[in-house]
Tab-separated table of C-alpha atoms and ligand atoms in Angstrom:
chain	number	residue	atom	x	y	z
A	8	MET	CA	79.477	-57.051	-25.766
A	9	LYS	CA	78.049	-58.541	-28.968
A	10	PRO	CA	77.773	-55.826	-31.577
A	11	TYR	CA	74.385	-57.026	-32.852
A	12	ILE	CA	71.345	-58.054	-30.886
A	13	ILE	CA	68.778	-60.454	-32.333
A	14	ALA	CA	65.445	-60.276	-30.522
A	15	PRO	CA	62.742	-62.661	-31.788
A	16	SER	CA	59.220	-61.335	-31.463
A	17	LEU	CA	57.023	-63.743	-29.490
A	18	LEU	CA	54.044	-62.517	-31.509
A	19	SER	CA	54.775	-65.223	-34.076
A	20	ALA	CA	55.338	-67.949	-31.473
A	21	ASP	CA	52.862	-70.683	-30.609
A	22	PHE	CA	51.072	-69.022	-27.713
A	23	ALA	CA	49.805	-72.351	-26.379
A	24	ARG	CA	53.464	-73.231	-25.664
A	25	LEU	CA	54.861	-69.754	-24.990
A	26	GLY	CA	57.414	-70.712	-22.315
A	27	GLU	CA	58.894	-73.463	-24.498
A	28	GLU	CA	58.895	-71.168	-27.519
A	29	ALA	CA	60.718	-68.442	-25.620
A	30	ALA	CA	63.300	-70.910	-24.313
A	31	ALA	CA	63.685	-72.425	-27.778
A	32	VAL	CA	64.766	-69.220	-29.529
A	33	LEU	CA	67.194	-68.401	-26.708
A	34	ALA	CA	68.713	-71.882	-26.983
A	35	ALA	CA	68.885	-71.256	-30.748
A	36	GLY	CA	71.110	-68.190	-30.222
A	37	ALA	CA	68.779	-65.231	-29.676
A	38	ASP	CA	69.998	-62.458	-27.343
A	39	MET	CA	66.723	-61.064	-26.090
A	40	LEU	CA	62.975	-61.576	-26.312
A	41	HIS	CA	60.569	-59.031	-27.719
A	42	LEU	CA	57.047	-59.006	-26.275
A	43	ASP	CA	54.429	-57.115	-28.286
A	44	VAL	CA	51.710	-55.625	-26.170
A	45	MET	CA	48.640	-54.502	-28.149
A	46	ASP	CA	45.493	-53.039	-26.667
A	47	ASN	CA	42.900	-52.860	-29.477
A	48	HIS	CA	42.904	-49.096	-28.985
A	49	TYR	CA	46.315	-47.727	-29.931
A	50	VAL	CA	46.571	-50.557	-32.495
A	51	PRO	CA	43.824	-52.719	-34.011
A	52	ASN	CA	44.904	-55.935	-32.309
A	53	LEU	CA	44.905	-57.381	-28.826
A	54	THR	CA	47.673	-59.462	-27.302
A	55	VAL	CA	49.029	-59.837	-23.785
A	56	GLY	CA	49.459	-58.038	-20.512
A	57	PRO	CA	51.958	-58.126	-17.623
A	58	LEU	CA	50.827	-61.515	-16.336
A	59	VAL	CA	52.235	-63.187	-19.460
A	60	CYS	CA	55.607	-61.481	-18.894
A	61	GLU	CA	55.519	-62.645	-15.288
A	62	ALA	CA	54.607	-66.188	-16.422
A	63	LEU	CA	57.677	-66.250	-18.698
A	64	ARG	CA	59.879	-65.310	-15.693
A	65	LYS	CA	58.210	-67.975	-13.563
A	66	TYR	CA	58.829	-70.475	-16.304
A	67	GLY	CA	62.549	-69.733	-15.913
A	68	ILE	CA	63.304	-67.287	-18.724
A	69	LYS	CA	66.349	-65.225	-17.602
A	70	ALA	CA	67.118	-63.332	-20.824
A	71	PRO	CA	66.257	-59.677	-21.204
A	72	ILE	CA	62.662	-59.031	-22.262
A	73	ASP	CA	61.916	-55.906	-24.284
A	74	VAL	CA	58.289	-55.059	-23.804
A	75	HIS	CA	57.011	-53.161	-26.812
A	76	LEU	CA	53.966	-51.230	-25.682
A	77	MET	CA	51.528	-50.607	-28.483
A	78	ALA	CA	49.001	-49.417	-25.971
A	79	LYS	CA	47.692	-46.146	-24.658
A	80	PRO	CA	48.077	-44.753	-22.020
A	81	VAL	CA	51.431	-46.175	-20.937
A	82	ASP	CA	52.289	-45.065	-17.402
A	83	GLN	CA	50.451	-47.728	-15.389
A	84	LEU	CA	51.601	-50.428	-17.839
A	85	ILE	CA	55.209	-49.296	-17.336
A	86	ILE	CA	54.878	-49.894	-13.600
A	87	ASP	CA	53.089	-53.234	-14.079
A	88	PHE	CA	55.501	-54.603	-16.684
A	89	ALA	CA	58.525	-53.564	-14.642
A	90	SER	CA	57.258	-55.556	-11.696
A	91	ALA	CA	56.417	-58.451	-14.064
A	92	GLY	CA	60.081	-58.782	-15.045
A	93	ALA	CA	60.541	-56.548	-18.126
A	94	THR	CA	64.123	-55.341	-18.575
A	95	HIS	CA	63.374	-52.928	-21.403
A	96	ILE	CA	60.162	-50.983	-21.967
A	97	THR	CA	59.527	-49.251	-25.263
A	98	PHE	CA	56.542	-47.062	-26.011
A	99	HIS	CA	55.261	-44.895	-28.852
A	100	PRO	CA	55.437	-41.151	-28.245
A	101	GLU	CA	51.871	-40.741	-29.529
A	102	ALA	CA	50.670	-42.964	-26.663
A	103	SER	CA	51.992	-40.796	-23.845
A	104	ARG	CA	50.752	-37.339	-22.904
A	105	HIS	CA	54.093	-36.604	-21.234
A	106	ILE	CA	56.922	-38.414	-23.011
A	107	ASP	CA	59.689	-37.091	-20.783
A	108	ARG	CA	57.804	-38.212	-17.685
A	109	SER	CA	57.097	-41.659	-19.040
A	110	LEU	CA	60.747	-42.147	-19.962
A	111	ASP	CA	61.753	-41.133	-16.436
A	112	LEU	CA	59.218	-43.536	-15.027
A	113	ILE	CA	60.740	-46.477	-16.944
A	114	ARG	CA	64.205	-45.802	-15.579
A	115	LYS	CA	62.839	-45.187	-12.110
A	116	GLN	CA	61.375	-48.712	-12.276
A	117	GLY	CA	64.857	-50.033	-13.009
A	118	CYS	CA	64.322	-50.738	-16.726
A	119	ARG	CA	65.929	-49.500	-19.923
A	120	ALA	CA	63.812	-46.970	-21.753
A	121	GLY	CA	62.898	-47.070	-25.405
A	122	LEU	CA	60.927	-44.925	-27.844
A	123	ALA	CA	59.258	-46.569	-30.834
A	124	LEU	CA	58.711	-44.530	-34.011
A	125	ASN	CA	55.944	-45.403	-36.457
A	126	PRO	CA	56.760	-45.156	-40.152
A	127	ALA	CA	55.340	-41.583	-40.361
A	128	THR	CA	56.519	-40.403	-36.950
A	129	SER	CA	59.295	-37.835	-37.186
A	130	LEU	CA	62.370	-37.572	-34.949
A	131	HIS	CA	61.249	-34.120	-33.946
A	132	GLY	CA	61.745	-33.458	-30.235
A	133	ILE	CA	63.722	-36.622	-29.540
A	134	GLU	CA	66.936	-34.624	-29.203
A	135	TYR	CA	65.543	-33.112	-26.016
A	136	VAL	CA	65.029	-36.489	-24.329
A	137	LEU	CA	68.025	-38.297	-25.777
A	138	ASP	CA	69.689	-38.510	-22.378
A	139	LYS	CA	66.724	-40.463	-21.078
A	140	ILE	CA	66.632	-43.035	-23.853
A	141	ASP	CA	68.466	-46.357	-24.047
A	142	LEU	CA	66.858	-47.583	-27.247
A	143	ILE	CA	65.169	-46.078	-30.314
A	144	LEU	CA	63.000	-48.539	-32.196
A	145	VAL	CA	62.264	-47.744	-35.820
A	146	MET	CA	59.050	-49.406	-36.966
A	147	SER	CA	59.451	-50.697	-40.480
A	148	VAL	CA	55.795	-51.724	-40.654
A	149	ASN	CA	52.701	-50.120	-39.194
A	150	PRO	CA	52.296	-51.612	-35.722
A	151	GLY	CA	49.600	-54.146	-35.022
A	152	PHE	CA	50.451	-57.347	-36.865
A	153	GLY	CA	53.300	-59.728	-37.551
A	154	GLY	CA	54.214	-60.917	-41.034
A	155	GLN	CA	53.976	-57.559	-42.862
A	156	HIS	CA	56.382	-56.331	-45.489
A	157	PHE	CA	59.325	-54.065	-44.629
A	158	ILE	CA	58.625	-50.448	-45.665
A	159	PRO	CA	61.702	-49.365	-47.711
A	160	SER	CA	61.730	-45.750	-46.485
A	161	ALA	CA	62.633	-47.092	-43.024
A	162	LEU	CA	66.223	-47.464	-44.259
A	163	ASN	CA	66.565	-43.744	-44.748
A	164	LYS	CA	65.028	-43.108	-41.363
A	165	ILE	CA	67.435	-45.536	-39.674
A	166	ALA	CA	70.276	-43.444	-41.057
A	167	HIS	CA	68.744	-40.307	-39.599
A	168	VAL	CA	68.244	-41.948	-36.210
A	169	LYS	CA	71.846	-43.189	-36.297
A	170	ALA	CA	73.086	-39.668	-36.854
A	171	LEU	CA	71.022	-38.469	-33.909
A	172	ILE	CA	72.296	-41.267	-31.663
A	173	LYS	CA	75.869	-40.285	-32.482
A	174	THR	CA	75.280	-36.955	-30.746
A	175	ALA	CA	74.405	-38.680	-27.476
A	176	GLN	CA	76.895	-39.075	-24.610
A	177	HIS	CA	75.883	-42.641	-23.860
A	178	ARG	CA	75.120	-45.894	-25.698
A	179	ILE	CA	71.713	-45.957	-27.381
A	180	HIS	CA	70.622	-49.035	-29.334
A	181	LEU	CA	68.933	-48.640	-32.681
A	182	ALA	CA	66.302	-51.333	-33.113
A	183	VAL	CA	64.298	-52.141	-36.229
A	184	ASP	CA	60.974	-53.900	-35.951
A	185	GLY	CA	58.819	-55.266	-38.770
A	186	GLY	CA	59.547	-57.321	-41.858
A	187	VAL	CA	63.137	-58.076	-40.831
A	188	LYS	CA	64.306	-61.143	-42.796
A	189	VAL	CA	67.543	-62.908	-43.683
A	190	ASP	CA	67.537	-61.185	-47.083
A	191	ASN	CA	67.247	-57.601	-45.806
A	192	ILE	CA	68.981	-57.681	-42.410
A	193	GLN	CA	72.376	-56.802	-43.852
A	194	ALA	CA	71.042	-53.654	-45.560
A	195	ILE	CA	69.292	-52.734	-42.308
A	196	ALA	CA	72.555	-53.142	-40.393
A	197	LYS	CA	74.469	-51.125	-42.976
A	198	ALA	CA	71.956	-48.304	-42.560
A	199	GLY	CA	72.910	-48.205	-38.860
A	200	ALA	CA	70.733	-50.586	-36.847
A	201	ASP	CA	72.271	-52.829	-34.153
A	202	MET	CA	69.164	-54.549	-32.812
A	203	PHE	CA	66.926	-56.670	-34.984
A	204	ILE	CA	63.437	-57.714	-34.026
A	205	ALA	CA	62.091	-60.554	-36.107
A	206	GLY	CA	58.897	-62.501	-35.572
A	207	SER	CA	57.793	-64.467	-38.616
A	208	ALA	CA	61.320	-64.839	-40.012
A	209	ILE	CA	62.386	-66.789	-36.909
A	210	TYR	CA	59.221	-68.420	-35.581
A	211	GLY	CA	58.067	-69.205	-39.114
A	212	ALA	CA	61.268	-71.129	-39.769
A	213	SER	CA	61.364	-74.905	-39.255
A	214	ASP	CA	64.773	-74.592	-37.542
A	215	TYR	CA	65.141	-71.533	-35.281
A	216	ALA	CA	68.917	-71.969	-34.879
A	217	LYS	CA	69.387	-72.092	-38.643
A	218	ALA	CA	67.320	-68.945	-39.088
A	219	ILE	CA	69.256	-67.047	-36.432
A	220	ALA	CA	72.603	-68.291	-37.728
A	221	ALA	CA	71.665	-67.163	-41.263
A	222	MET	CA	70.873	-63.704	-39.886
A	223	ARG	CA	74.198	-63.563	-38.020
A	224	MET	CA	76.038	-64.594	-41.144
A	225	GLN	CA	74.473	-61.702	-43.030
A	226	LEU	CA	75.308	-59.358	-40.111
A	227	ASN	CA	78.940	-60.498	-40.205
A	228	GLY	CA	78.990	-59.313	-43.817
A	229	ALA	CA	77.678	-55.866	-42.794
A	230	THR	CA	80.737	-54.817	-40.778
B	27	DX5	C1	54.364	-55.394	-35.134
B	27	DX5	C2	55.241	-55.847	-34.006
B	27	DX5	C3	56.450	-56.610	-34.429
B	27	DX5	C4	56.109	-57.858	-35.188
B	27	DX5	C5	57.243	-58.228	-36.051
B	27	DX5	O1	53.401	-54.511	-34.636
B	27	DX5	O2	55.698	-54.745	-33.233
B	27	DX5	O3	57.301	-56.894	-33.343
B	27	DX5	O4	55.825	-58.944	-34.364
B	27	DX5	O5	56.853	-59.341	-36.775
B	27	DX5	P1	57.495	-59.646	-38.203
B	27	DX5	O6	58.969	-59.880	-37.984
B	27	DX5	O7	56.790	-60.881	-38.650
B	27	DX5	O8	57.257	-58.471	-39.087
B	28	ZN	ZN1	57.288	-55.135	-31.739
């Protein structure tokens, strides 16, 4: 298993050519795709629903797709995205009335379950559902938009999440989402992250393979 996962966020892709853009980052060395689902209610932006995930599968995308739900409520979306081909479903605890139940639902649908933590969301309570989580996603920007700056306090939080993950009996990935760039990815890895979501840093580059290779080079220096 590769120690580090690079997951480009499709939010910064050219939506008129989404299938091609998804295939292009995978051909350029990405491990996974990250699909940002925004509902203009939980976050002040509106993106895509399950039919777009399904369209990517129909286009021939075989790689894992992490669906990042920035939407409220989550339970029906979990069911719909699982049948649309999501492999991972991550939601924000504030968006579910019953976090434990929503996590169960994700696994029952055959997907990996993730919890996403906003910059000011504490880890409080996560220890009680750790056995139901496959991924903890630390938001290093406020959710809603691509191209924002990395919030430095996220590094400290990553270290706290890492310590929590170490107490689990199974593998839990630590993802970081927002403002991840070639020049900060090494520090983020050193703080304890193993999964890197990057939108503008990859899709904003003229050569996706070069951008991903530059990130991997920095990651090699982190271990
Ligand atoms: C923000 C999204 C992120 C975003 C990352 O709400 O969850 O996935 O697309 O974009 P960059 O890498 O440009 O910050
Ligand atoms: Zn995201």
